[in-house]
JSON list of C-alpha atoms in Angstrom, two decimals:
[
{"chain": "R", "resi": 1, "resn": "UNK", "atom": "CA", "xyz": [57.27, -171.02, -25.38]},
{"chain": "R", "resi": 2, "resn": "UNK", "atom": "CA", "xyz": [56.94, -174.90, -25.13]},
{"chain": "R", "resi": 3, "resn": "UNK", "atom": "CA", "xyz": [55.11, -174.33, -21.82]},
{"chain": "R", "resi": 4, "resn": "UNK", "atom": "CA", "xyz": [52.57, -171.55, -24.79]},
{"chain": "R", "resi": 5, "resn": "UNK", "atom": "CA", "xyz": [52.10, -174.38, -26.88]},
{"chain": "R", "resi": 6, "resn": "UNK", "atom": "CA", "xyz": [51.78, -177.57, -24.66]},
{"chain": "R", "resi": 7, "resn": "UNK", "atom": "CA", "xyz": [49.22, -175.53, -22.83]},
{"chain": "R", "resi": 8, "resn": "UNK", "atom": "CA", "xyz": [47.30, -175.35, -26.36]},
{"chain": "R", "resi": 9, "resn": "UNK", "atom": "CA", "xyz": [47.29, -178.51, -27.22]},
{"chain": "R", "resi": 10, "resn": "UNK", "atom": "CA", "xyz": [45.95, -178.79, -23.68]},
{"chain": "R", "resi": 11, "resn": "UNK", "atom": "CA", "xyz": [43.36, -177.01, -24.75]},
{"chain": "R", "resi": 12, "resn": "UNK", "atom": "CA", "xyz": [41.97, -178.22, -28.50]},
{"chain": "R", "resi": 13, "resn": "UNK", "atom": "CA", "xyz": [42.51, -181.69, -26.21]},
{"chain": "R", "resi": 14, "resn": "UNK", "atom": "CA", "xyz": [39.77, -180.78, -24.19]},
{"chain": "R", "resi": 15, "resn": "UNK", "atom": "CA", "xyz": [37.40, -178.60, -25.95]},
{"chain": "R", "resi": 16, "resn": "UNK", "atom": "CA", "xyz": [35.07, -181.06, -27.40]},
{"chain": "R", "resi": 17, "resn": "UNK", "atom": "CA", "xyz": [34.45, -181.36, -23.66]},
{"chain": "R", "resi": 18, "resn": "UNK", "atom": "CA", "xyz": [33.87, -178.30, -22.29]},
{"chain": "R", "resi": 19, "resn": "UNK", "atom": "CA", "xyz": [31.31, -177.44, -25.06]},
{"chain": "R", "resi": 20, "resn": "UNK", "atom": "CA", "xyz": [29.62, -181.18, -24.39]},
{"chain": "R", "resi": 21, "resn": "UNK", "atom": "CA", "xyz": [29.33, -179.89, -21.27]},
{"chain": "R", "resi": 22, "resn": "UNK", "atom": "CA", "xyz": [28.37, -176.74, -21.80]},
{"chain": "R", "resi": 23, "resn": "UNK", "atom": "CA", "xyz": [25.80, -177.54, -24.16]},
{"chain": "R", "resi": 24, "resn": "UNK", "atom": "CA", "xyz": [23.94, -180.69, -21.37]},
{"chain": "R", "resi": 25, "resn": "UNK", "atom": "CA", "xyz": [24.20, -178.23, -18.66]},
{"chain": "R", "resi": 26, "resn": "UNK", "atom": "CA", "xyz": [22.89, -174.92, -21.22]},
{"chain": "R", "resi": 27, "resn": "UNK", "atom": "CA", "xyz": [19.44, -178.51, -21.52]},
{"chain": "R", "resi": 28, "resn": "UNK", "atom": "CA", "xyz": [19.22, -178.96, -18.16]},
{"chain": "R", "resi": 29, "resn": "UNK", "atom": "CA", "xyz": [18.17, -175.09, -17.06]},
{"chain": "R", "resi": 30, "resn": "UNK", "atom": "CA", "xyz": [16.19, -175.34, -20.05]},
{"chain": "R", "resi": 31, "resn": "UNK", "atom": "CA", "xyz": [14.22, -177.55, -18.96]},
{"chain": "R", "resi": 32, "resn": "UNK", "atom": "CA", "xyz": [14.34, -176.61, -15.05]},
{"chain": "R", "resi": 33, "resn": "UNK", "atom": "CA", "xyz": [12.51, -173.67, -16.75]},
{"chain": "R", "resi": 34, "resn": "UNK", "atom": "CA", "xyz": [9.65, -174.91, -18.72]},
{"chain": "R", "resi": 35, "resn": "UNK", "atom": "CA", "xyz": [9.33, -177.38, -16.31]},
{"chain": "R", "resi": 36, "resn": "UNK", "atom": "CA", "xyz": [9.08, -174.78, -12.18]},
{"chain": "R", "resi": 37, "resn": "UNK", "atom": "CA", "xyz": [7.05, -172.02, -14.64]},
{"chain": "R", "resi": 38, "resn": "UNK", "atom": "CA", "xyz": [3.50, -171.11, -14.25]},
{"chain": "R", "resi": 39, "resn": "UNK", "atom": "CA", "xyz": [1.27, -172.47, -16.94]},
{"chain": "R", "resi": 40, "resn": "UNK", "atom": "CA", "xyz": [0.35, -168.83, -19.46]},
{"chain": "R", "resi": 41, "resn": "UNK", "atom": "CA", "xyz": [-3.50, -167.10, -18.56]},
{"chain": "R", "resi": 42, "resn": "UNK", "atom": "CA", "xyz": [-4.86, -166.14, -21.28]},
{"chain": "R", "resi": 43, "resn": "UNK", "atom": "CA", "xyz": [-6.87, -162.54, -19.88]},
{"chain": "R", "resi": 44, "resn": "UNK", "atom": "CA", "xyz": [-9.66, -161.83, -22.70]},
{"chain": "R", "resi": 45, "resn": "UNK", "atom": "CA", "xyz": [-9.35, -157.55, -22.80]},
{"chain": "R", "resi": 46, "resn": "UNK", "atom": "CA", "xyz": [-11.48, -155.50, -20.47]},
{"chain": "R", "resi": 47, "resn": "UNK", "atom": "CA", "xyz": [-11.93, -151.65, -21.47]},
{"chain": "R", "resi": 48, "resn": "UNK", "atom": "CA", "xyz": [-11.89, -149.38, -17.85]},
{"chain": "R", "resi": 49, "resn": "UNK", "atom": "CA", "xyz": [-15.50, -147.72, -17.89]},
{"chain": "R", "resi": 50, "resn": "UNK", "atom": "CA", "xyz": [-16.22, -144.80, -15.96]},
{"chain": "R", "resi": 51, "resn": "UNK", "atom": "CA", "xyz": [-18.89, -145.03, -13.23]},
{"chain": "R", "resi": 52, "resn": "UNK", "atom": "CA", "xyz": [-21.45, -142.40, -12.16]},
{"chain": "R", "resi": 53, "resn": "UNK", "atom": "CA", "xyz": [-23.64, -142.48, -10.80]},
{"chain": "R", "resi": 54, "resn": "UNK", "atom": "CA", "xyz": [-27.55, -142.55, -12.79]},
{"chain": "R", "resi": 55, "resn": "UNK", "atom": "CA", "xyz": [-30.63, -141.16, -12.61]},
{"chain": "R", "resi": 56, "resn": "UNK", "atom": "CA", "xyz": [-33.33, -144.47, -11.91]},
{"chain": "R", "resi": 57, "resn": "UNK", "atom": "CA", "xyz": [-36.36, -143.29, -14.12]},
{"chain": "R", "resi": 58, "resn": "UNK", "atom": "CA", "xyz": [-39.62, -144.67, -13.30]},
{"chain": "R", "resi": 59, "resn": "UNK", "atom": "CA", "xyz": [-41.27, -147.42, -16.18]},
{"chain": "R", "resi": 60, "resn": "UNK", "atom": "CA", "xyz": [-44.50, -146.18, -16.25]},
{"chain": "R", "resi": 61, "resn": "UNK", "atom": "CA", "xyz": [-45.83, -142.02, -15.43]},
{"chain": "R", "resi": 62, "resn": "UNK", "atom": "CA", "xyz": [-49.55, -141.55, -13.91]},
{"chain": "R", "resi": 63, "resn": "UNK", "atom": "CA", "xyz": [-51.14, -139.85, -15.67]},
{"chain": "R", "resi": 64, "resn": "UNK", "atom": "CA", "xyz": [-54.18, -138.13, -13.90]},
{"chain": "R", "resi": 65, "resn": "UNK", "atom": "CA", "xyz": [-57.95, -137.40, -15.08]},
{"chain": "R", "resi": 66, "resn": "UNK", "atom": "CA", "xyz": [-59.01, -134.08, -17.31]},
{"chain": "R", "resi": 67, "resn": "UNK", "atom": "CA", "xyz": [-59.93, -131.93, -14.93]},
{"chain": "R", "resi": 68, "resn": "UNK", "atom": "CA", "xyz": [-64.09, -131.80, -14.36]},
{"chain": "R", "resi": 69, "resn": "UNK", "atom": "CA", "xyz": [-65.58, -130.09, -16.78]},
{"chain": "R", "resi": 70, "resn": "UNK", "atom": "CA", "xyz": [-66.25, -126.93, -15.09]},
{"chain": "R", "resi": 71, "resn": "UNK", "atom": "CA", "xyz": [-69.84, -125.12, -15.30]},
{"chain": "R", "resi": 72, "resn": "UNK", "atom": "CA", "xyz": [-69.67, -121.42, -16.60]},
{"chain": "R", "resi": 73, "resn": "UNK", "atom": "CA", "xyz": [-71.79, -119.03, -14.54]},
{"chain": "R", "resi": 74, "resn": "UNK", "atom": "CA", "xyz": [-74.75, -116.88, -16.85]},
{"chain": "R", "resi": 75, "resn": "UNK", "atom": "CA", "xyz": [-74.17, -114.69, -19.28]},
{"chain": "R", "resi": 76, "resn": "UNK", "atom": "CA", "xyz": [-77.08, -111.60, -18.52]},
{"chain": "R", "resi": 77, "resn": "UNK", "atom": "CA", "xyz": [-78.52, -111.08, -22.07]},
{"chain": "R", "resi": 78, "resn": "UNK", "atom": "CA", "xyz": [-79.20, -107.09, -22.86]},
{"chain": "R", "resi": 79, "resn": "UNK", "atom": "CA", "xyz": [-83.44, -106.59, -23.41]},
{"chain": "R", "resi": 80, "resn": "UNK", "atom": "CA", "xyz": [-83.17, -104.66, -27.03]},
{"chain": "R", "resi": 81, "resn": "UNK", "atom": "CA", "xyz": [-84.72, -101.60, -27.05]},
{"chain": "R", "resi": 82, "resn": "UNK", "atom": "CA", "xyz": [-88.10, -101.29, -25.94]},
{"chain": "R", "resi": 83, "resn": "UNK", "atom": "CA", "xyz": [-89.10, -104.31, -24.86]},
{"chain": "R", "resi": 84, "resn": "UNK", "atom": "CA", "xyz": [-90.75, -104.73, -20.99]},
{"chain": "R", "resi": 85, "resn": "UNK", "atom": "CA", "xyz": [-87.74, -106.40, -18.58]},
{"chain": "R", "resi": 86, "resn": "UNK", "atom": "CA", "xyz": [-89.57, -108.80, -15.91]},
{"chain": "R", "resi": 87, "resn": "UNK", "atom": "CA", "xyz": [-88.04, -107.36, -12.55]},
{"chain": "R", "resi": 88, "resn": "UNK", "atom": "CA", "xyz": [-89.08, -109.47, -10.45]},
{"chain": "R", "resi": 89, "resn": "UNK", "atom": "CA", "xyz": [-87.61, -112.50, -12.64]},
{"chain": "R", "resi": 90, "resn": "UNK", "atom": "CA", "xyz": [-85.22, -114.67, -10.88]},
{"chain": "R", "resi": 91, "resn": "UNK", "atom": "CA", "xyz": [-81.21, -114.52, -11.52]},
{"chain": "R", "resi": 92, "resn": "UNK", "atom": "CA", "xyz": [-79.09, -117.97, -10.74]},
{"chain": "R", "resi": 93, "resn": "UNK", "atom": "CA", "xyz": [-76.41, -116.66, -9.22]},
{"chain": "R", "resi": 94, "resn": "UNK", "atom": "CA", "xyz": [-73.12, -117.18, -10.07]},
{"chain": "R", "resi": 95, "resn": "UNK", "atom": "CA", "xyz": [-70.82, -118.91, -7.79]},
{"chain": "R", "resi": 96, "resn": "UNK", "atom": "CA", "xyz": [-67.48, -120.12, -7.95]},
{"chain": "R", "resi": 97, "resn": "UNK", "atom": "CA", "xyz": [-66.09, -123.49, -6.18]},
{"chain": "R", "resi": 98, "resn": "UNK", "atom": "CA", "xyz": [-66.29, -125.99, -8.35]},
{"chain": "R", "resi": 99, "resn": "UNK", "atom": "CA", "xyz": [-62.79, -124.46, -9.86]},
{"chain": "R", "resi": 100, "resn": "UNK", "atom": "CA", "xyz": [-61.22, -125.37, -6.36]},
{"chain": "R", "resi": 101, "resn": "UNK", "atom": "CA", "xyz": [-61.94, -129.09, -7.72]},
{"chain": "R", "resi": 102, "resn": "UNK", "atom": "CA", "xyz": [-59.48, -128.90, -10.32]},
{"chain": "R", "resi": 103, "resn": "UNK", "atom": "CA", "xyz": [-56.90, -131.48, -9.91]},
{"chain": "R", "resi": 104, "resn": "UNK", "atom": "CA", "xyz": [-53.28, -130.27, -9.25]},
{"chain": "R", "resi": 105, "resn": "UNK", "atom": "CA", "xyz": [-50.43, -130.24, -12.52]},
{"chain": "R", "resi": 106, "resn": "UNK", "atom": "CA", "xyz": [-48.59, -133.43, -12.51]},
{"chain": "R", "resi": 107, "resn": "UNK", "atom": "CA", "xyz": [-45.21, -132.38, -11.65]},
{"chain": "R", "resi": 108, "resn": "UNK", "atom": "CA", "xyz": [-42.22, -132.75, -13.88]},
{"chain": "R", "resi": 109, "resn": "UNK", "atom": "CA", "xyz": [-40.90, -135.19, -15.48]},
{"chain": "R", "resi": 110, "resn": "UNK", "atom": "CA", "xyz": [-37.51, -136.31, -13.83]},
{"chain": "R", "resi": 111, "resn": "UNK", "atom": "CA", "xyz": [-33.79, -135.22, -15.47]},
{"chain": "R", "resi": 112, "resn": "UNK", "atom": "CA", "xyz": [-32.29, -137.39, -18.38]},
{"chain": "R", "resi": 113, "resn": "UNK", "atom": "CA", "xyz": [-29.55, -139.32, -16.91]},
{"chain": "R", "resi": 114, "resn": "UNK", "atom": "CA", "xyz": [-26.68, -138.24, -17.37]},
{"chain": "R", "resi": 115, "resn": "UNK", "atom": "CA", "xyz": [-24.28, -140.58, -20.21]},
{"chain": "R", "resi": 116, "resn": "UNK", "atom": "CA", "xyz": [-21.51, -142.90, -19.76]},
{"chain": "R", "resi": 117, "resn": "UNK", "atom": "CA", "xyz": [-17.81, -142.70, -21.60]},
{"chain": "R", "resi": 118, "resn": "UNK", "atom": "CA", "xyz": [-15.60, -145.28, -22.64]},
{"chain": "R", "resi": 119, "resn": "UNK", "atom": "CA", "xyz": [-12.41, -145.57, -21.62]},
{"chain": "R", "resi": 120, "resn": "UNK", "atom": "CA", "xyz": [-8.47, -146.09, -21.59]},
{"chain": "R", "resi": 121, "resn": "UNK", "atom": "CA", "xyz": [-6.30, -143.22, -20.93]},
{"chain": "R", "resi": 122, "resn": "UNK", "atom": "CA", "xyz": [-8.30, -140.87, -18.71]},
{"chain": "R", "resi": 123, "resn": "UNK", "atom": "CA", "xyz": [-8.59, -136.82, -20.41]},
{"chain": "R", "resi": 124, "resn": "UNK", "atom": "CA", "xyz": [-5.71, -133.82, -18.85]},
{"chain": "R", "resi": 125, "resn": "UNK", "atom": "CA", "xyz": [-5.41, -130.98, -18.30]},
{"chain": "R", "resi": 126, "resn": "UNK", "atom": "CA", "xyz": [-3.22, -129.17, -20.40]},
{"chain": "R", "resi": 127, "resn": "UNK", "atom": "CA", "xyz": [-4.05, -125.20, -20.66]},
{"chain": "R", "resi": 128, "resn": "UNK", "atom": "CA", "xyz": [-6.47, -124.26, -17.41]},
{"chain": "R", "resi": 129, "resn": "UNK", "atom": "CA", "xyz": [-7.94, -120.72, -16.99]},
{"chain": "R", "resi": 130, "resn": "UNK", "atom": "CA", "xyz": [-8.10, -119.25, -13.72]},
{"chain": "R", "resi": 131, "resn": "UNK", "atom": "CA", "xyz": [-12.01, -117.90, -12.21]},
{"chain": "R", "resi": 132, "resn": "UNK", "atom": "CA", "xyz": [-12.74, -114.70, -12.29]},
{"chain": "R", "resi": 133, "resn": "UNK", "atom": "CA", "xyz": [-13.07, -114.17, -8.13]},
{"chain": "R", "resi": 134, "resn": "UNK", "atom": "CA", "xyz": [-16.76, -112.24, -7.51]},
{"chain": "R", "resi": 135, "resn": "UNK", "atom": "CA", "xyz": [-16.01, -109.13, -5.77]},
{"chain": "R", "resi": 136, "resn": "UNK", "atom": "CA", "xyz": [-19.57, -109.71, -3.40]},
{"chain": "R", "resi": 137, "resn": "UNK", "atom": "CA", "xyz": [-17.47, -112.54, -2.68]},
{"chain": "R", "resi": 138, "resn": "UNK", "atom": "CA", "xyz": [-14.90, -112.01, -2.23]},
{"chain": "R", "resi": 139, "resn": "UNK", "atom": "CA", "xyz": [-15.68, -108.57, 0.27]},
{"chain": "R", "resi": 140, "resn": "UNK", "atom": "CA", "xyz": [-17.51, -111.64, 1.78]},
{"chain": "R", "resi": 141, "resn": "UNK", "atom": "CA", "xyz": [-14.38, -113.45, 2.47]},
{"chain": "R", "resi": 142, "resn": "UNK", "atom": "CA", "xyz": [-16.05, -116.19, 1.04]},
{"chain": "R", "resi": 143, "resn": "UNK", "atom": "CA", "xyz": [-13.71, -119.17, 0.32]},
{"chain": "R", "resi": 144, "resn": "UNK", "atom": "CA", "xyz": [-15.15, -122.86, -0.98]},
{"chain": "R", "resi": 145, "resn": "UNK", "atom": "CA", "xyz": [-15.25, -125.51, -3.79]},
{"chain": "R", "resi": 146, "resn": "UNK", "atom": "CA", "xyz": [-17.10, -126.70, -7.11]},
{"chain": "R", "resi": 147, "resn": "UNK", "atom": "CA", "xyz": [-16.41, -129.78, -8.50]},
{"chain": "R", "resi": 148, "resn": "UNK", "atom": "CA", "xyz": [-18.40, -129.73, -11.79]},
{"chain": "R", "resi": 149, "resn": "UNK", "atom": "CA", "xyz": [-18.63, -131.60, -14.26]},
{"chain": "R", "resi": 150, "resn": "UNK", "atom": "CA", "xyz": [-16.73, -131.59, -17.71]},
{"chain": "R", "resi": 151, "resn": "UNK", "atom": "CA", "xyz": [-17.04, -133.96, -20.41]},
{"chain": "R", "resi": 152, "resn": "UNK", "atom": "CA", "xyz": [-14.01, -134.03, -22.98]},
{"chain": "R", "resi": 153, "resn": "UNK", "atom": "CA", "xyz": [-14.75, -133.63, -27.00]},
{"chain": "R", "resi": 154, "resn": "UNK", "atom": "CA", "xyz": [-12.25, -135.86, -29.05]},
{"chain": "R", "resi": 155, "resn": "UNK", "atom": "CA", "xyz": [-10.54, -132.37, -30.08]},
{"chain": "R", "resi": 156, "resn": "UNK", "atom": "CA", "xyz": [-9.90, -131.85, -25.83]},
{"chain": "R", "resi": 157, "resn": "UNK", "atom": "CA", "xyz": [-12.49, -129.38, -26.63]},
{"chain": "R", "resi": 158, "resn": "UNK", "atom": "CA", "xyz": [-14.94, -129.13, -23.28]},
{"chain": "R", "resi": 159, "resn": "UNK", "atom": "CA", "xyz": [-17.96, -129.74, -24.79]},
{"chain": "R", "resi": 160, "resn": "UNK", "atom": "CA", "xyz": [-20.54, -129.14, -21.47]},
{"chain": "R", "resi": 161, "resn": "UNK", "atom": "CA", "xyz": [-20.04, -128.39, -17.91]},
{"chain": "R", "resi": 162, "resn": "UNK", "atom": "CA", "xyz": [-22.44, -129.22, -14.67]},
{"chain": "R", "resi": 163, "resn": "UNK", "atom": "CA", "xyz": [-22.04, -128.81, -11.38]},
{"chain": "R", "resi": 164, "resn": "UNK", "atom": "CA", "xyz": [-21.43, -132.15, -9.10]},
{"chain": "R", "resi": 165, "resn": "UNK", "atom": "CA", "xyz": [-21.48, -129.96, -5.47]},
{"chain": "R", "resi": 166, "resn": "UNK", "atom": "CA", "xyz": [-20.49, -126.61, -4.08]},
{"chain": "R", "resi": 167, "resn": "UNK", "atom": "CA", "xyz": [-19.87, -124.85, -1.16]},
{"chain": "R", "resi": 168, "resn": "UNK", "atom": "CA", "xyz": [-20.54, -121.91, -2.63]},
{"chain": "R", "resi": 169, "resn": "UNK", "atom": "CA", "xyz": [-22.33, -118.54, -3.97]},
{"chain": "R", "resi": 170, "resn": "UNK", "atom": "CA", "xyz": [-24.31, -119.49, -7.53]},
{"chain": "R", "resi": 171, "resn": "UNK", "atom": "CA", "xyz": [-22.59, -116.47, -8.55]},
{"chain": "R", "resi": 172, "resn": "UNK", "atom": "CA", "xyz": [-18.94, -118.72, -7.95]},
{"chain": "R", "resi": 173, "resn": "UNK", "atom": "CA", "xyz": [-20.77, -121.23, -9.10]},
{"chain": "R", "resi": 174, "resn": "UNK", "atom": "CA", "xyz": [-21.57, -119.72, -12.93]},
{"chain": "R", "resi": 175, "resn": "UNK", "atom": "CA", "xyz": [-17.33, -118.29, -13.12]},
{"chain": "R", "resi": 176, "resn": "UNK", "atom": "CA", "xyz": [-16.41, -121.63, -11.74]},
{"chain": "R", "resi": 177, "resn": "UNK", "atom": "CA", "xyz": [-18.16, -123.18, -15.10]},
{"chain": "R", "resi": 178, "resn": "UNK", "atom": "CA", "xyz": [-17.57, -120.07, -17.26]},
{"chain": "R", "resi": 179, "resn": "UNK", "atom": "CA", "xyz": [-13.66, -120.57, -16.75]},
{"chain": "R", "resi": 180, "resn": "UNK", "atom": "CA", "xyz": [-14.39, -124.04, -16.91]},
{"chain": "R", "resi": 181, "resn": "UNK", "atom": "CA", "xyz": [-15.42, -124.20, -20.05]},
{"chain": "R", "resi": 182, "resn": "UNK", "atom": "CA", "xyz": [-11.99, -122.03, -21.48]},
{"chain": "R", "resi": 183, "resn": "UNK", "atom": "CA", "xyz": [-9.49, -125.58, -20.60]},
{"chain": "R", "resi": 184, "resn": "UNK", "atom": "CA", "xyz": [-7.94, -127.16, -22.83]},
{"chain": "R", "resi": 185, "resn": "UNK", "atom": "CA", "xyz": [-7.57, -130.80, -22.33]},
{"chain": "R", "resi": 186, "resn": "UNK", "atom": "CA", "xyz": [-5.48, -133.74, -24.09]},
{"chain": "R", "resi": 187, "resn": "UNK", "atom": "CA", "xyz": [-8.62, -136.03, -25.01]},
{"chain": "R", "resi": 188, "resn": "UNK", "atom": "CA", "xyz": [-8.52, -139.31, -23.36]},
{"chain": "R", "resi": 189, "resn": "UNK", "atom": "CA", "xyz": [-8.17, -142.08, -25.82]},
{"chain": "R", "resi": 190, "resn": "UNK", "atom": "CA", "xyz": [-9.85, -145.76, -26.57]},
{"chain": "R", "resi": 191, "resn": "UNK", "atom": "CA", "xyz": [-6.65, -147.77, -27.36]},
{"chain": "R", "resi": 192, "resn": "UNK", "atom": "CA", "xyz": [-5.90, -145.63, -29.88]},
{"chain": "R", "resi": 193, "resn": "UNK", "atom": "CA", "xyz": [-8.55, -143.99, -30.70]},
{"chain": "R", "resi": 194, "resn": "UNK", "atom": "CA", "xyz": [-9.48, -140.40, -28.91]},
{"chain": "R", "resi": 195, "resn": "UNK", "atom": "CA", "xyz": [-12.89, -140.78, -27.71]},
{"chain": "R", "resi": 196, "resn": "UNK", "atom": "CA", "xyz": [-15.66, -138.27, -25.54]},
{"chain": "R", "resi": 197, "resn": "UNK", "atom": "CA", "xyz": [-14.35, -138.24, -21.50]},
{"chain": "R", "resi": 198, "resn": "UNK", "atom": "CA", "xyz": [-16.14, -136.99, -18.88]},
{"chain": "R", "resi": 199, "resn": "UNK", "atom": "CA", "xyz": [-13.80, -136.06, -15.51]},
{"chain": "R", "resi": 200, "resn": "UNK", "atom": "CA", "xyz": [-15.04, -133.80, -12.24]},
{"chain": "R", "resi": 201, "resn": "UNK", "atom": "CA", "xyz": [-13.00, -130.91, -11.79]},
{"chain": "R", "resi": 202, "resn": "UNK", "atom": "CA", "xyz": [-12.78, -128.87, -8.89]},
{"chain": "R", "resi": 203, "resn": "UNK", "atom": "CA", "xyz": [-12.58, -125.95, -8.76]},
{"chain": "R", "resi": 204, "resn": "UNK", "atom": "CA", "xyz": [-11.30, -123.92, -5.33]},
{"chain": "R", "resi": 205, "resn": "UNK", "atom": "CA", "xyz": [-11.87, -119.80, -4.23]},
{"chain": "R", "resi": 206, "resn": "UNK", "atom": "CA", "xyz": [-9.70, -119.17, -1.50]},
{"chain": "R", "resi": 207, "resn": "UNK", "atom": "CA", "xyz": [-8.15, -115.39, -0.52]},
{"chain": "R", "resi": 208, "resn": "UNK", "atom": "CA", "xyz": [-4.67, -116.49, 0.61]}
]
């Protein structure tokens, strides 16, 4: 018992010394951490943007001049009953040569450039509907991939579908687009708000 009592007395005598040394050591560690830590740099928040190649529209359209007026062919006038007709009268020949001078119609206007959608979280497919394999393509053994551009609304439903690239028949493209319209997505988000977004979805046709 005497040994335990002496140890307690020695511990109490050195308590303040231990506390002071621990405090100095903590101060030194914190100073070194602040001194050698890299400076904090504030970076502004930047939204991720989905990139699609836009179609460049011409700044001005050239309007062709109006076609030249074409002379109408002479219309014969029926003689009144009892009126004498001069059989030797000259009748102007009817010609349609000037019709070839009509300029060709103007080219159709370019397609509208695709819209851009900004979002932080892309849409996630949660319901997939497989496409119906066309009978003729199945019989012919045709396989391939259709890459679709699917626009997803704020509610996760498909708004529109278009073909980006394809190596299959038009019937298979239509089957892929019809199936994609039945997809269901978890909508994209910009921060915490659901937003409209466009994603590229590959549809594979395989017989194996």
